[in-house]
Structure formats: structure tokens, C-alpha cells
CSV table of C-alpha atoms in Angstrom, one decimal:
chain,number,residue,atom,x,y,z
A,855,MET,CA,9.2,-5.4,-12.9
A,856,PRO,CA,7.6,-5.7,-9.4
A,857,PHE,CA,9.2,-2.3,-8.6
A,858,LEU,CA,7.4,-0.6,-11.5
A,859,ILE,CA,4.1,-2.3,-10.5
A,860,THR,CA,4.6,-0.9,-7.0
A,861,ILE,CA,5.2,2.6,-8.3
A,862,TYR,CA,2.1,2.4,-10.5
A,863,VAL,CA,-0.1,1.2,-7.6
A,864,LEU,CA,1.2,4.1,-5.4
A,865,ILE,CA,0.4,6.6,-8.2
A,866,VAL,CA,-3.1,5.2,-8.6
A,867,LEU,CA,-3.6,5.2,-4.8
A,868,ASP,CA,-2.4,8.8,-4.6
A,869,THR,CA,-4.7,9.8,-7.4
A,870,LEU,CA,-7.7,8.1,-5.8
A,871,LEU,CA,-7.0,9.8,-2.5
A,872,GLY,CA,-6.7,13.2,-4.2
A,873,ILE,CA,-10.0,12.8,-6.0
A,874,GLY,CA,-11.7,11.4,-2.9
A,875,SER,CA,-10.6,14.3,-0.8
A,876,ARG,CA,-12.5,16.7,-3.1
A,877,ILE,CA,-15.8,14.8,-3.0
A,878,PRO,CA,-17.9,16.4,-0.3
A,879,GLY,CA,-19.0,13.2,1.4
A,880,LEU,CA,-15.5,11.6,1.4
A,881,ALA,CA,-13.6,14.8,2.1
A,882,GLU,CA,-14.6,14.9,5.7
A,883,LEU,CA,-13.7,11.2,6.2
A,884,LEU,CA,-10.3,11.4,4.4
A,885,THR,CA,-9.1,14.7,5.9
A,886,GLN,CA,-10.1,14.3,9.6
A,887,PRO,CA,-7.2,14.1,12.0
A,888,ILE,CA,-6.5,10.8,13.8
A,889,SER,CA,-5.1,10.3,17.3
A,890,LYS,CA,-1.5,9.4,17.8
A,891,SER,CA,-2.5,6.1,19.5
A,892,THR,CA,-4.6,5.0,16.5
A,893,ALA,CA,-1.7,5.9,14.1
A,894,LEU,CA,0.8,4.0,16.3
A,895,TRP,CA,-1.3,0.9,16.4
A,896,VAL,CA,-1.9,1.0,12.6
A,897,ILE,CA,1.8,1.3,12.0
A,898,LEU,CA,2.8,-1.4,14.5
A,899,ILE,CA,0.3,-3.9,13.3
A,900,MET,CA,-0.1,-3.1,9.6
A,901,GLY,CA,3.6,-2.3,8.9
A,902,PRO,CA,5.0,-5.8,9.5
A,903,ILE,CA,1.9,-7.4,7.8
A,904,VAL,CA,2.4,-5.4,4.7
A,905,ALA,CA,6.2,-6.1,4.7
A,906,LEU,CA,5.6,-9.8,5.0
A,907,VAL,CA,3.0,-9.9,2.2
A,908,CYS,CA,5.2,-7.8,-0.1
A,909,GLY,CA,8.3,-9.9,0.7
A,910,PHE,CA,6.5,-13.1,0.1
A,911,GLY,CA,5.0,-11.8,-3.1
A,912,THR,CA,8.4,-10.7,-4.3
A,913,TYR,CA,9.9,-14.1,-3.3
A,914,ARG,CA,7.2,-16.0,-5.2
A,915,TYR,CA,7.6,-13.8,-8.3
A,916,ILE,CA,11.4,-14.4,-8.3
A,917,MET,CA,11.0,-18.1,-7.8
A,918,ARG,CA,8.4,-18.4,-10.5
A,919,ASN,CA,10.4,-16.5,-13.1
A,920,GLU,CA,13.8,-17.8,-12.1
A,921,SER,CA,14.1,-20.0,-15.2
A,922,ASN,CA,13.4,-17.1,-17.7
């Protein structure tokens, strides 16, 4: 079940980014290139944080629904 929720969230996020990239005010913000150093810091900092949050959420979900 959590896997399906993740897929649905990714579909909604992709849809919102697609719609946002066609709105004149947001298109410039969403389509501008970013530097490699900024992307590297975002990946190095946000990657482990997202992995920990998702892992903890999955663990909590499994422990909560273990008796079912």
C-alpha cells in the first residue's frame, strides 16, 4: 500500500510541475538551469534526509499494521 501511495504522489508532483512550467510566472522559475554545486548540495543534504523520513514512515506503517 505505501508503494502505491508513493506512485500516486509522484504522479501528482509530475502533473503539478508540468502545469506550473506552462504558467508564465512560474515557467521562468521552474525551467531555469541550476549550477552543479547547488544540485550537488541538494542531493547530498536532501537525499539522506528523504531516505530517513521515508524509511521511518515505512517502518511505522509496518509496525502499526503488523497485527492485521
